[in-house]
Coordinates of C-alpha atoms in Angstrom, one line a residue:
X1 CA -53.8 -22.0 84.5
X2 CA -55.0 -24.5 87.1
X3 CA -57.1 -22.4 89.4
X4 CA -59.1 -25.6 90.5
X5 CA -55.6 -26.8 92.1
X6 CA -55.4 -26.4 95.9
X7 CA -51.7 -25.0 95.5
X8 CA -53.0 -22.5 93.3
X9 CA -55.9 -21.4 95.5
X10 CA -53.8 -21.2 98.9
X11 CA -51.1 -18.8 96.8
X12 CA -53.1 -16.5 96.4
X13 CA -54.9 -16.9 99.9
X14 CA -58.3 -18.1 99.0
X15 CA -58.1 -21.7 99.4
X16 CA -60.9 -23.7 98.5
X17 CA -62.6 -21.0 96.7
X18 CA -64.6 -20.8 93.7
X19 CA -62.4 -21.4 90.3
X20 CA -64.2 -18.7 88.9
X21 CA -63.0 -15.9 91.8
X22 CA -59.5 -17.7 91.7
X23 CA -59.0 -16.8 88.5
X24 CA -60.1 -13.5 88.6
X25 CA -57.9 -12.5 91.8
X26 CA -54.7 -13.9 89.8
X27 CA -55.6 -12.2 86.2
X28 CA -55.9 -9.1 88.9
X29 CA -52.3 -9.5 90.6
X30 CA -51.0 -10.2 87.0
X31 CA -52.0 -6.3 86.0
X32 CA -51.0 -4.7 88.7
X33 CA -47.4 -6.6 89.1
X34 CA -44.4 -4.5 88.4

């Protein structure tokens, strides 16, 4: 996963935002999608 990607970042509404809090708020969508 590419967290350090600006497409990445802006999906998930935190554009240029630490890699480190990227990737947490994706593993964090990840659990809770159904």
């Amino acid at each position: 996963l590419r967290v350090d990607m600006p497409s990445v970042q802006k999906a998930v509404g935190m554009p240029g935002g630490d890699p480190t809090a990227v990737f947490a708020e994706v593993r964090q969508r990840k659990d809770v999608f159904r």
